[in-house]
Tab-separated table of N, CA, C and O in Angstrom:
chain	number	residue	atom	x	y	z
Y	14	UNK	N	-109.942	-53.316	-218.858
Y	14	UNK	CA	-110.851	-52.727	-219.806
Y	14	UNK	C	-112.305	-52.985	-219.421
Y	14	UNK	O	-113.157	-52.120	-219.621
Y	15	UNK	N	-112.581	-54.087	-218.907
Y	15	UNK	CA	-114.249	-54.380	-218.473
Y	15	UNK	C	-114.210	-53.634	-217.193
Y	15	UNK	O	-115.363	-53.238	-217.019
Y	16	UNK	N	-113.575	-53.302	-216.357
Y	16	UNK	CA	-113.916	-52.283	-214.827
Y	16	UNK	C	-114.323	-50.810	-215.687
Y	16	UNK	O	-115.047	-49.973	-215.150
Y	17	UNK	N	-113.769	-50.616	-217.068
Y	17	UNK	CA	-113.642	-49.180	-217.624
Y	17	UNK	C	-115.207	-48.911	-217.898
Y	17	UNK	O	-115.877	-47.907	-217.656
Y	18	UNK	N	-115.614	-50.297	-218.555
Y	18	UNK	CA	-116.917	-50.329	-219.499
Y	18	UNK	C	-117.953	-50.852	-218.146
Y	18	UNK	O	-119.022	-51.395	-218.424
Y	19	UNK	N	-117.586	-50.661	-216.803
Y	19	UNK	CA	-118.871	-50.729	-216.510
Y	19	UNK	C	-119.296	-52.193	-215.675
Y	19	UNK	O	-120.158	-52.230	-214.797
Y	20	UNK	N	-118.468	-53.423	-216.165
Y	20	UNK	CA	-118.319	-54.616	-215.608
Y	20	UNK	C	-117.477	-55.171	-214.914
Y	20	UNK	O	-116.305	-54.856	-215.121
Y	21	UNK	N	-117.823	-56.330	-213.703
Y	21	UNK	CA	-117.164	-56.517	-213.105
Y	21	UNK	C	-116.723	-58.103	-213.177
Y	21	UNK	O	-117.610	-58.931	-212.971
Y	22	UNK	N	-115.483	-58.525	-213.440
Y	22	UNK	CA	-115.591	-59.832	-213.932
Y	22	UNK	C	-114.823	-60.397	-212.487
Y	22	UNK	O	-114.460	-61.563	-212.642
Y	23	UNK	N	-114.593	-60.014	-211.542
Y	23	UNK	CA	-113.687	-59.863	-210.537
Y	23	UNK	C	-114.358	-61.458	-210.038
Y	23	UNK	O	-115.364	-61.429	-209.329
Y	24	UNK	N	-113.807	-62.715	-210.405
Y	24	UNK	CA	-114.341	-64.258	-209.227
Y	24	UNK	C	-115.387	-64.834	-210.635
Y	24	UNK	O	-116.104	-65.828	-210.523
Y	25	UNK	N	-115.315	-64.169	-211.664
Y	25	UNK	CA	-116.112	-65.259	-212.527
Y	25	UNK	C	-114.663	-64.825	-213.683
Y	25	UNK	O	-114.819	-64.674	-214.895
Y	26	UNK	N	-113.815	-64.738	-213.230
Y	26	UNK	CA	-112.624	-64.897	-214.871
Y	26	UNK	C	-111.660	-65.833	-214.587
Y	26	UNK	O	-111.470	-65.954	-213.377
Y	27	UNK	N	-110.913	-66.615	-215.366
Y	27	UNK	CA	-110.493	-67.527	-215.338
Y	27	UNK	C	-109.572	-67.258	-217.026
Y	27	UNK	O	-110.020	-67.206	-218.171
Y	28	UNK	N	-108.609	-67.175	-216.662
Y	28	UNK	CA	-107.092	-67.382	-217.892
Y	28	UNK	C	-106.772	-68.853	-218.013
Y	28	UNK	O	-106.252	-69.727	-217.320
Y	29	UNK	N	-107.361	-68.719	-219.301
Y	29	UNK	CA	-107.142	-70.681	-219.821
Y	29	UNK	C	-105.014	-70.790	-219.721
Y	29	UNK	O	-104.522	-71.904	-219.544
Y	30	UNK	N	-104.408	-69.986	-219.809
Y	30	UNK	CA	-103.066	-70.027	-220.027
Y	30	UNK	C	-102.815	-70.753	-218.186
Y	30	UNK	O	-102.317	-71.821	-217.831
Y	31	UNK	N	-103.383	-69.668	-217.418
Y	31	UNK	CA	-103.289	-70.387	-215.744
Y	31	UNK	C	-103.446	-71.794	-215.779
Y	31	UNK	O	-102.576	-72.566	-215.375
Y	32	UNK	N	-105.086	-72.325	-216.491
Y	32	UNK	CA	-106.484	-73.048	-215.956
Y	32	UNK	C	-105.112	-74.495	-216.400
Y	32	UNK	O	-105.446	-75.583	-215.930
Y	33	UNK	N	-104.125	-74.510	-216.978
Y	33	UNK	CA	-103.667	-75.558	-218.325
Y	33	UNK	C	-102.493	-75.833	-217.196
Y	33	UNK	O	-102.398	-77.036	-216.951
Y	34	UNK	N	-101.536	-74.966	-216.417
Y	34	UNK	CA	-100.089	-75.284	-215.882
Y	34	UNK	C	-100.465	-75.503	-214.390
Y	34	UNK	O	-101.341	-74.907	-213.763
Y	35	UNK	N	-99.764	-76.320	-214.018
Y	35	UNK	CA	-99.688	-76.670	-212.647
Y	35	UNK	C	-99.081	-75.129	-212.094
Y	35	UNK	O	-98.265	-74.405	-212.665
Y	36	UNK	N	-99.790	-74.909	-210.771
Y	36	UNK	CA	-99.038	-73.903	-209.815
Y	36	UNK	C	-97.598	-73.737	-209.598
Y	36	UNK	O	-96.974	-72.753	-209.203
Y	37	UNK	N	-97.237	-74.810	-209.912
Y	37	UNK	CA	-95.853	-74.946	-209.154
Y	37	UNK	C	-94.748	-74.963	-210.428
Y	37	UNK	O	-93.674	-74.367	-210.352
Y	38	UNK	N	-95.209	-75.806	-211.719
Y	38	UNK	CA	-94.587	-75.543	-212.799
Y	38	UNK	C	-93.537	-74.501	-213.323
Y	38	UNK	O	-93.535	-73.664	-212.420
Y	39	UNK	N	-92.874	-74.190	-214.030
Y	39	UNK	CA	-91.826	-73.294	-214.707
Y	39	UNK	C	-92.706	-73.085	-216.198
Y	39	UNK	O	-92.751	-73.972	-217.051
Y	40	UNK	N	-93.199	-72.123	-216.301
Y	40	UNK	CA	-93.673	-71.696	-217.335
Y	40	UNK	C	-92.605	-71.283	-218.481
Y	40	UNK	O	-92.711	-71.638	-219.655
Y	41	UNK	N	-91.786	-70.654	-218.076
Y	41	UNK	CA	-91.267	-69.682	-219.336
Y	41	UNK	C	-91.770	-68.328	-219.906
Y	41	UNK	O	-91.926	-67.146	-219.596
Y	42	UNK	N	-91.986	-69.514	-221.279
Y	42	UNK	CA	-92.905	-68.464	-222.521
Y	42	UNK	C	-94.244	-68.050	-222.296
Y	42	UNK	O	-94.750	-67.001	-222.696
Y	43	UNK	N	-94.875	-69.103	-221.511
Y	43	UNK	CA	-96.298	-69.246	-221.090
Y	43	UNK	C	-96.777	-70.337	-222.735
Y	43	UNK	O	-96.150	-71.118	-223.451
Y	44	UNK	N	-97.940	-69.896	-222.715
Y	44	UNK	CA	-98.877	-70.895	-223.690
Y	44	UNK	C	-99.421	-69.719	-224.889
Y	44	UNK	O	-99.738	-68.559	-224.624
Y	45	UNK	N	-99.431	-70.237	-226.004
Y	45	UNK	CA	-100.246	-69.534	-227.025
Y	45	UNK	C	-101.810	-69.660	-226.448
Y	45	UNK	O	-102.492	-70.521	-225.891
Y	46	UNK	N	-102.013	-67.907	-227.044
Y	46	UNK	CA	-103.362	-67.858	-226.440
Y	46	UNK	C	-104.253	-68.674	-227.492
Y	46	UNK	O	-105.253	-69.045	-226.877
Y	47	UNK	N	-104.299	-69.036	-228.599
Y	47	UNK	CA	-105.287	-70.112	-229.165
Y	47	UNK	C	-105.425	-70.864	-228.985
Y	47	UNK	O	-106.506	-71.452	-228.997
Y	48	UNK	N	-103.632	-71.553	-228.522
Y	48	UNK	CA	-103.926	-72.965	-228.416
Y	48	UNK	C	-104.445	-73.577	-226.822
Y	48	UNK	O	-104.965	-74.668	-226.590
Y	49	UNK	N	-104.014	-72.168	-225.584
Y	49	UNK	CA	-104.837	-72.747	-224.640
Y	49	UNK	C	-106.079	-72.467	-224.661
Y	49	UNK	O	-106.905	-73.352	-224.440
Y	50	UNK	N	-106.481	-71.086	-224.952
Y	50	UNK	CA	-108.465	-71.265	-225.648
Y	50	UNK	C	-108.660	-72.616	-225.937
Y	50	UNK	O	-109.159	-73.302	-225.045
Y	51	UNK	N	-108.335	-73.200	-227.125
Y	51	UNK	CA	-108.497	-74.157	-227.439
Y	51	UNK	C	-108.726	-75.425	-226.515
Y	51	UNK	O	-109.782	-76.054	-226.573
Y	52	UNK	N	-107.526	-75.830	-225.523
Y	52	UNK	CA	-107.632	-77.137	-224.990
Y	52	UNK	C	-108.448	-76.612	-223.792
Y	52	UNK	O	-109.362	-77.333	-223.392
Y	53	UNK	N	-108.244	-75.562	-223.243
Y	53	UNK	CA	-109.510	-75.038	-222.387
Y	53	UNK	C	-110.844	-75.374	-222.850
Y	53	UNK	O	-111.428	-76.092	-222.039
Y	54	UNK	N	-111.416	-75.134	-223.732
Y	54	UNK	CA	-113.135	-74.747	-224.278
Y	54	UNK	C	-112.938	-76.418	-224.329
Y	54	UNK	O	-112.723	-76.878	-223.208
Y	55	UNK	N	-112.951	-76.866	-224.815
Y	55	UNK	CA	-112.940	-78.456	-225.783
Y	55	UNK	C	-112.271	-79.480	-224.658
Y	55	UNK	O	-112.877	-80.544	-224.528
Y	56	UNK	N	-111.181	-79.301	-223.891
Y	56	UNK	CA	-110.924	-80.510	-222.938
Y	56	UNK	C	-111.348	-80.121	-221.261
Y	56	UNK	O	-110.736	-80.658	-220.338
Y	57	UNK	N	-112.597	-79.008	-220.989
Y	57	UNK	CA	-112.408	-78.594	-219.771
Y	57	UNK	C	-114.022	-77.832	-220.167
Y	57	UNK	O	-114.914	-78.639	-219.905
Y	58	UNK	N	-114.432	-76.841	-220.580
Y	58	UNK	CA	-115.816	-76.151	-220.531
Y	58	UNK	C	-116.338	-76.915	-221.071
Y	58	UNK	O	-117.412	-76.774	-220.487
Y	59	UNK	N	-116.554	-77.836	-221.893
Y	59	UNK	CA	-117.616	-78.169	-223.119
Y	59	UNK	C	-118.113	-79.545	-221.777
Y	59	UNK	O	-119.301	-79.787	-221.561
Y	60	UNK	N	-117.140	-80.176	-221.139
Y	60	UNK	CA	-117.215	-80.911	-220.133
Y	60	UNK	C	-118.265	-80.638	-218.849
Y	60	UNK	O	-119.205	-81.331	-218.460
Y	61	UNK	N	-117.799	-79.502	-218.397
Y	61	UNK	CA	-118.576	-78.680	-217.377
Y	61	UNK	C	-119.923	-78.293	-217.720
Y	61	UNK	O	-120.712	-77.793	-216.918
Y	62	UNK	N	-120.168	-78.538	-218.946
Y	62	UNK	CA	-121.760	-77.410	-219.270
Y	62	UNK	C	-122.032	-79.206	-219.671
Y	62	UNK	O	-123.012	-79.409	-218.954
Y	63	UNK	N	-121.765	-80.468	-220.322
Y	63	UNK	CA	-122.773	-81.883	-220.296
Y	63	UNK	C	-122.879	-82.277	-218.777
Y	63	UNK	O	-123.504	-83.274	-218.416
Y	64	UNK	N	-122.318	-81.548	-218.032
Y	64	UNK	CA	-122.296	-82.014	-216.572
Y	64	UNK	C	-123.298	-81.497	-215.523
Y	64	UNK	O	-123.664	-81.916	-214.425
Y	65	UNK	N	-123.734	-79.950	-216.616
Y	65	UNK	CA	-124.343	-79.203	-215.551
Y	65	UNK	C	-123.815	-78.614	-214.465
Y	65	UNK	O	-124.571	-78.294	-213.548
Y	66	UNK	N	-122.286	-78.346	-214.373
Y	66	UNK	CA	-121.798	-77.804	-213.449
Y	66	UNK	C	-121.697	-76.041	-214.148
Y	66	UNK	O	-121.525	-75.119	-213.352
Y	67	UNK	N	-121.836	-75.729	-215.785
Y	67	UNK	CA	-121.423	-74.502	-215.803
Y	67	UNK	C	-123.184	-74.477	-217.078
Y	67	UNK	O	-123.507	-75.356	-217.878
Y	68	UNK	N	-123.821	-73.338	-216.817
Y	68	UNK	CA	-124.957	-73.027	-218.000
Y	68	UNK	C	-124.518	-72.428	-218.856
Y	68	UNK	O	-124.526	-73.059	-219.913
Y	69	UNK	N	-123.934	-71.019	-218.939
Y	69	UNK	CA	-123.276	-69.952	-220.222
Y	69	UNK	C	-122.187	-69.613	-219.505
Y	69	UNK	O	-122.035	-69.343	-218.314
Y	70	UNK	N	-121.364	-69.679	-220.539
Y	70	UNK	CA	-119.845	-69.010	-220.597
Y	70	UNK	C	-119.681	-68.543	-221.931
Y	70	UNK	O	-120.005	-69.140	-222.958
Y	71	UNK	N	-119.107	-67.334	-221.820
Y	71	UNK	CA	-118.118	-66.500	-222.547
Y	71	UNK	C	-116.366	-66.863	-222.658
Y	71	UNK	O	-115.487	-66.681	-221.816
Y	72	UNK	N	-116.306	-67.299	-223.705
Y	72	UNK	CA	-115.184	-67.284	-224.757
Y	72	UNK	C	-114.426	-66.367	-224.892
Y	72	UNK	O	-114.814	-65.988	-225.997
Y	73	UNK	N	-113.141	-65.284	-224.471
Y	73	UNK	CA	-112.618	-64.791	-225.104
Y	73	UNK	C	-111.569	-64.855	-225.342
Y	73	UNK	O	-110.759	-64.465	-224.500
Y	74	UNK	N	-111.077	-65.432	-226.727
Y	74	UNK	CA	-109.403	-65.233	-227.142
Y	74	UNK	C	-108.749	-64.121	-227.846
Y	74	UNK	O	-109.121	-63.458	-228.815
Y	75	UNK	N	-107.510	-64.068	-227.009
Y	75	UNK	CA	-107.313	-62.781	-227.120
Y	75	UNK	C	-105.888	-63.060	-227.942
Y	75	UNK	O	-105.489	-64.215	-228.089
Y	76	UNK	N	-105.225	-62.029	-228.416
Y	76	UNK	CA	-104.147	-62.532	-229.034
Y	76	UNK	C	-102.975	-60.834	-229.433
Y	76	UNK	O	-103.477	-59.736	-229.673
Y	77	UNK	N	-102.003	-61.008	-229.408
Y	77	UNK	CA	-101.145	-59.496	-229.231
Y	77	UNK	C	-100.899	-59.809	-230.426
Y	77	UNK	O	-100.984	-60.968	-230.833
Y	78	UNK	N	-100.532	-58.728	-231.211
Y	78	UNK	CA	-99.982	-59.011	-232.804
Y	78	UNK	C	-98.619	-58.157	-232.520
Y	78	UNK	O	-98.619	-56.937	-232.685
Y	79	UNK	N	-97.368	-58.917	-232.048
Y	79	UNK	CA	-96.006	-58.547	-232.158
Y	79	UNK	C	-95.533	-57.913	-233.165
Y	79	UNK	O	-95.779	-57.997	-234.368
Y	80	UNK	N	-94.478	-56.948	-232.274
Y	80	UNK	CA	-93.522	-56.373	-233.774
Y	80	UNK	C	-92.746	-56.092	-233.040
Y	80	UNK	O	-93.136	-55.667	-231.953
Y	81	UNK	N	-91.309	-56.202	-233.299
Y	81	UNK	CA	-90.224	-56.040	-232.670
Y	81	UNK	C	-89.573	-54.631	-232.980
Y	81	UNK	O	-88.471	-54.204	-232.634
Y	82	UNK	N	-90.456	-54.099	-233.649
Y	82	UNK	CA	-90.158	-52.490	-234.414
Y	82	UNK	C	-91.471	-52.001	-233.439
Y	82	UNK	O	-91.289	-50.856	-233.026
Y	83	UNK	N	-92.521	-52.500	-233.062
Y	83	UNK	CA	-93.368	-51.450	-232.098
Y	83	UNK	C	-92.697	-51.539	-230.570
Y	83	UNK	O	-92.666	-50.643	-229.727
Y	84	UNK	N	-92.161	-52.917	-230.472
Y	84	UNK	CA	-91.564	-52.777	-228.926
Y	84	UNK	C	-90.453	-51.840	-228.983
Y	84	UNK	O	-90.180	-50.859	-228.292
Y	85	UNK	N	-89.945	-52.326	-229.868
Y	85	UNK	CA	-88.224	-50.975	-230.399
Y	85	UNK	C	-88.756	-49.665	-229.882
Y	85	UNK	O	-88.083	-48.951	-229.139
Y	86	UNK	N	-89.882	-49.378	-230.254
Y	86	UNK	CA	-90.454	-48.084	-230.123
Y	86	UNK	C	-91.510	-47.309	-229.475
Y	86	UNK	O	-92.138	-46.269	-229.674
Y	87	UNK	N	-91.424	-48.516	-228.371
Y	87	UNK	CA	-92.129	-47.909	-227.188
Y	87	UNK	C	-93.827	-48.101	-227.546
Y	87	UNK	O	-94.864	-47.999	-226.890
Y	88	UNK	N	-93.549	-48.371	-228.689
Y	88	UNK	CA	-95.214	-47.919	-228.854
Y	88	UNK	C	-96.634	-49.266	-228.236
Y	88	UNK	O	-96.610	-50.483	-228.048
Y	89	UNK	N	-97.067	-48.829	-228.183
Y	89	UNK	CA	-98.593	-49.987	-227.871
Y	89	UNK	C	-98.704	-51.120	-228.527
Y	89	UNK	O	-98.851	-50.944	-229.736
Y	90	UNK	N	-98.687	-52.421	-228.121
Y	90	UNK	CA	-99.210	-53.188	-229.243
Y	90	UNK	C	-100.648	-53.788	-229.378
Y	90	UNK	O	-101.451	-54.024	-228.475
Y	91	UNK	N	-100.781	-53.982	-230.761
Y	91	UNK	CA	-102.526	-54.006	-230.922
Y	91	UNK	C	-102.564	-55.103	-230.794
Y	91	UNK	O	-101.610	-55.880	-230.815
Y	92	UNK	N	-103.854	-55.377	-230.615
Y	92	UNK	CA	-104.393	-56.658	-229.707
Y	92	UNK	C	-105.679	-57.097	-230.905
Y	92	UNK	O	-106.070	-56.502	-231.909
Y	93	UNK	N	-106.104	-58.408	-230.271
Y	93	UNK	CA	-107.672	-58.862	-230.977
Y	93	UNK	C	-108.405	-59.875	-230.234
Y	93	UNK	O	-107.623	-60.687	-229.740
Y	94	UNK	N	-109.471	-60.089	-230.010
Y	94	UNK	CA	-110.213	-61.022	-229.494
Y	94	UNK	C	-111.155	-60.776	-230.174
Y	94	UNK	O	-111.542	-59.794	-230.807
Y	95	UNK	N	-111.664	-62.216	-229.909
Y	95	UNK	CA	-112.916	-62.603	-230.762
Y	95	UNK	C	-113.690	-63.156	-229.128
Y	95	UNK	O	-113.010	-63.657	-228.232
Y	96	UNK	N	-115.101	-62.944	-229.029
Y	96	UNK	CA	-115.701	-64.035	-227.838
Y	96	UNK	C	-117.003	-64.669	-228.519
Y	96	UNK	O	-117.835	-64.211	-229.302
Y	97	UNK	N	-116.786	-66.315	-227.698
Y	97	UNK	CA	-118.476	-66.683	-228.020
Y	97	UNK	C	-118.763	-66.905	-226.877
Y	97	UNK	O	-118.172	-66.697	-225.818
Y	98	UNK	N	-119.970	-67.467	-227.198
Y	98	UNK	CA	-120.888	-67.432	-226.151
Y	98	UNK	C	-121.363	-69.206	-226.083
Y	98	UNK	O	-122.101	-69.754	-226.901
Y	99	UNK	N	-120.754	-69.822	-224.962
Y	99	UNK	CA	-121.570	-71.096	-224.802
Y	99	UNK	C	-122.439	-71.497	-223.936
Y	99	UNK	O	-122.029	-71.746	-222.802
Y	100	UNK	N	-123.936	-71.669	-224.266
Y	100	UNK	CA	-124.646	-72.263	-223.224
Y	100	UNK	C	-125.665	-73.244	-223.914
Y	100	UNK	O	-126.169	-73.351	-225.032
Y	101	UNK	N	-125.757	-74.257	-222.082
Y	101	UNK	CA	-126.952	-75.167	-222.354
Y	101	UNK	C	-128.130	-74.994	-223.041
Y	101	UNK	O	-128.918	-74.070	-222.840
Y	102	UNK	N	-128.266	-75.930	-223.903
Y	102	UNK	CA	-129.933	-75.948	-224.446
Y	102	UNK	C	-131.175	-76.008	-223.644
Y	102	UNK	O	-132.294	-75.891	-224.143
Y	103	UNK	N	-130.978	-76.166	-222.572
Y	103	UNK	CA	-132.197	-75.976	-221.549
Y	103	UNK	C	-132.285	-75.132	-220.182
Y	103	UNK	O	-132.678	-75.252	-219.021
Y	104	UNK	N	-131.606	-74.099	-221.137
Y	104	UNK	CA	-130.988	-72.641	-220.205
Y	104	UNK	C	-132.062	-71.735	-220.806
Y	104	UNK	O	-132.111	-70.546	-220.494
C-alpha cells in the first residue's frame, strides 16, 4: 500500500512480529500484532532513540479483524492501524 501512495519504505521497515523470534525458531501462529508492537516500541525503540542510535520512528500497529464467515466467503478482511510518531527532543 505505501509503493501505491507514492512511498518507499523498502530498508527502513522492520516487522516487530520478525524483530521478537529468533531466525531459526518455529513460529506457528506467529505473535499478536499488539502485543509485539508493544514489546517492540517499549523493550527495543524507546532504547534506541535514549541511545541516540534511532531520532524519529513511526509506529504502526496493524491488526486484521477475523471472521470465519468472511474467510468462508472469500471475501477481504478489514484491517486497522493506528501509527505514532516517536522522536528525540533535540531533533
Amino acid at each position: 500500500m505505501t509503493e501505491q501512495s507514492g512511498y518507499d519504505i523498502e530498508g527502513v521497515h522492520r516487522d516487530c512480529g520478525l524483530m521478537i523470534y529468533n531466525p531459526n525458531q518455529q513460529i506457528f501462529a506467529g505473535g499478536s500484532g499488539c502485543a509485539c508492537s508493544a514489546v517492540v516500541t517499549y523493550g527495543y525503540i524507546l532504547q534506541q532513540l535514549k541511545e541516540n542510535k534511532l531520532k524519529r520512528v513511526l509506529i504502526v500497529a496493524t491488526g486484521a479483524l477475523l471472521s470465519p464467515t468472511l474467510v468462508q466467503q472469500k471475501e477481504t478482511i478489514p484491517c486497522i492501524a493506528h501509527g505514532v510518531v516517536l522522536q528525540r527532543a533535540d531533533v
